[in-house]
Amino acid sequence: MNMTKLGTMAALPLLVASAGLMATAPAAGAATSAAAACTHPAWQNKSGGEGTAAGSSALVRTGPSADCGVTAEVGTSVTLFYHCWVTNSAGNKWTHVRISGTQVNGWVYNGNLDDGGSQAADNECS
């Protein structure tokens, strides 16, 4: 797995944590294949919001499902800029984000964001 590392170990903006140290995102329903769960229409930059990881860290994924690949793992000192949100087939909300100071973007489960992520009706991805 190719994960983007952010920051230095001294600053600890990136926490490589075991599954026991972070909240886990609910998986998509069994009826949804991993490939389908990781495919989503283009996102739009509709939100001016930002936040950080809840708990110790958050995984940035390639799609709005725990079944999707991990692009990066960020700690609570890393700012995430919100773009828009979706509800996946399992009924869980995910926010599309960009990691501050980088061009790295992807999906984070709203439960893993300190403020619950982007949720305003007009910020829904189309």
Short mmCIF file of C-alpha atoms in Angstrom, two decimals:
data_model
loop_
_atom_site.label_atom_id
_atom_site.label_comp_id
_atom_site.label_asym_id
_atom_site.label_seq_id
_atom_site.Cartn_x
_atom_site.Cartn_y
_atom_site.Cartn_z
CA MET A 1 0.00 0.00 0.00
CA ASN A 2 1.40 3.41 -0.94
CA MET A 3 0.52 5.90 1.80
CA THR A 4 1.49 9.52 1.70
CA LYS A 5 3.41 10.59 4.81
CA LEU A 6 2.87 14.11 6.05
CA GLY A 7 5.15 16.11 8.32
CA THR A 8 7.94 14.93 10.55
CA MET A 9 7.94 12.44 13.35
CA ALA A 10 8.83 15.22 15.82
CA ALA A 11 5.69 17.17 14.96
CA LEU A 12 3.61 13.98 14.71
CA PRO A 13 1.15 15.27 12.10
CA LEU A 14 1.01 11.78 10.65
CA LEU A 15 0.25 8.99 13.02
CA VAL A 16 0.76 5.49 11.76
CA ALA A 17 -1.58 3.77 14.14
CA SER A 18 -2.79 0.26 14.58
CA ALA A 19 -6.48 -0.41 14.06
CA GLY A 20 -6.96 -0.32 17.83
CA LEU A 21 -5.81 3.29 18.11
CA MET A 22 -8.27 4.92 15.77
CA ALA A 23 -11.99 4.97 15.12
CA THR A 24 -12.92 2.80 12.21
CA ALA A 25 -15.32 3.76 9.48
CA PRO A 26 -18.35 1.55 8.98
CA ALA A 27 -18.02 -0.70 5.96
CA ALA A 28 -20.35 -0.49 3.00
CA GLY A 29 -23.20 -3.01 2.98
CA ALA A 30 -22.46 -6.56 1.89
CA ALA A 31 -24.53 -6.04 -1.27
CA THR A 32 -22.11 -3.38 -2.46
CA SER A 33 -18.90 -4.65 -3.99
CA ALA A 34 -15.66 -2.94 -3.00
CA ALA A 35 -15.15 -1.69 -6.56
CA ALA A 36 -18.62 -0.12 -6.71
CA ALA A 37 -18.19 1.46 -3.27
CA CYS A 38 -14.96 3.12 -4.37
CA THR A 39 -16.41 4.57 -7.56
CA HIS A 40 -18.18 7.90 -7.17
CA PRO A 41 -19.06 10.77 -9.49
CA ALA A 42 -16.67 13.69 -9.50
CA TRP A 43 -16.57 15.77 -6.34
CA GLN A 44 -16.95 19.54 -6.32
CA ASN A 45 -15.39 22.18 -4.07
CA LYS A 46 -18.67 23.40 -2.54
CA SER A 47 -17.63 23.85 1.11
CA GLY A 48 -15.40 26.42 2.75
CA GLY A 49 -15.17 24.28 5.88
CA GLU A 50 -12.16 22.68 7.44
CA GLY A 51 -11.41 20.33 10.30
CA THR A 52 -9.01 17.79 11.72
CA ALA A 53 -9.01 14.14 12.66
CA ALA A 54 -11.12 13.09 15.63
CA GLY A 55 -9.31 10.94 18.16
CA SER A 56 -5.71 10.23 17.21
CA SER A 57 -5.91 10.04 13.40
CA ALA A 58 -8.06 9.66 10.31
CA LEU A 59 -7.61 7.71 7.09
CA VAL A 60 -8.03 9.51 3.76
CA ARG A 61 -9.43 6.99 1.28
CA THR A 62 -9.87 6.72 -2.49
CA GLY A 63 -13.65 6.45 -2.16
CA PRO A 64 -16.43 6.89 0.40
CA SER A 65 -16.18 3.43 1.98
CA ALA A 66 -13.96 1.60 4.46
CA ASP A 67 -13.43 -0.91 1.61
CA CYS A 68 -11.52 1.70 -0.43
CA GLY A 69 -7.75 2.10 -0.51
CA VAL A 70 -5.92 4.43 1.86
CA THR A 71 -4.24 7.50 0.34
CA ALA A 72 -2.91 8.96 3.61
CA GLU A 73 -3.32 8.86 7.37
CA VAL A 74 -3.34 12.20 9.17
CA GLY A 75 -3.04 13.17 12.80
CA THR A 76 -4.96 15.82 14.68
CA SER A 77 -2.45 18.58 13.87
CA VAL A 78 -3.14 18.35 10.11
CA THR A 79 -5.86 20.62 8.67
CA LEU A 80 -8.27 19.06 6.18
CA PHE A 81 -10.12 21.37 3.77
CA TYR A 82 -13.66 20.18 3.03
CA HIS A 83 -15.04 20.00 -0.53
CA CYS A 84 -18.40 18.21 -0.35
CA TRP A 85 -20.05 15.14 1.19
CA VAL A 86 -21.95 12.00 0.18
CA THR A 87 -23.96 9.28 1.88
CA ASN A 88 -22.70 5.86 0.82
CA SER A 89 -24.86 2.79 0.19
CA ALA A 90 -24.62 1.80 3.88
CA GLY A 91 -26.07 5.18 4.90
CA ASN A 92 -22.79 6.62 6.24
CA LYS A 93 -21.71 10.20 5.47
CA TRP A 94 -18.24 10.85 4.04
CA THR A 95 -16.53 14.17 3.28
CA HIS A 96 -14.18 14.75 0.36
CA VAL A 97 -11.11 16.61 1.66
CA ARG A 98 -7.74 18.03 0.64
CA ILE A 99 -4.84 17.83 3.07
CA SER A 100 -3.47 21.31 3.87
CA GLY A 101 -0.17 22.12 2.19
CA THR A 102 -0.52 19.28 -0.32
CA GLN A 103 -2.45 18.26 -3.40
CA VAL A 104 -3.48 15.00 -1.67
CA ASN A 105 -7.24 14.58 -1.52
CA GLY A 106 -9.75 11.84 -0.84
CA TRP A 107 -12.63 10.73 1.36
CA VAL A 108 -12.84 10.68 5.18
CA TYR A 109 -15.68 9.11 7.16
CA ASN A 110 -17.49 11.96 8.95
CA GLY A 111 -17.27 10.13 12.28
CA ASN A 112 -13.47 10.42 12.04
CA LEU A 113 -13.56 14.23 11.69
CA ASP A 114 -13.45 16.48 14.77
CA ASP A 115 -16.59 18.41 13.77
CA GLY A 116 -18.49 15.66 11.95
CA GLY A 117 -17.36 16.83 8.50
CA SER A 118 -19.19 18.74 5.80
CA GLN A 119 -22.94 18.21 6.18
CA ALA A 120 -24.73 21.35 4.93
CA ALA A 121 -27.40 20.44 2.36
CA ASP A 122 -25.91 22.76 -0.26
CA ASN A 123 -22.49 21.07 0.13
CA GLU A 124 -23.66 17.63 -1.03
CA CYS A 125 -21.58 16.25 -3.92
CA SER A 126 -23.59 15.76 -7.09
#
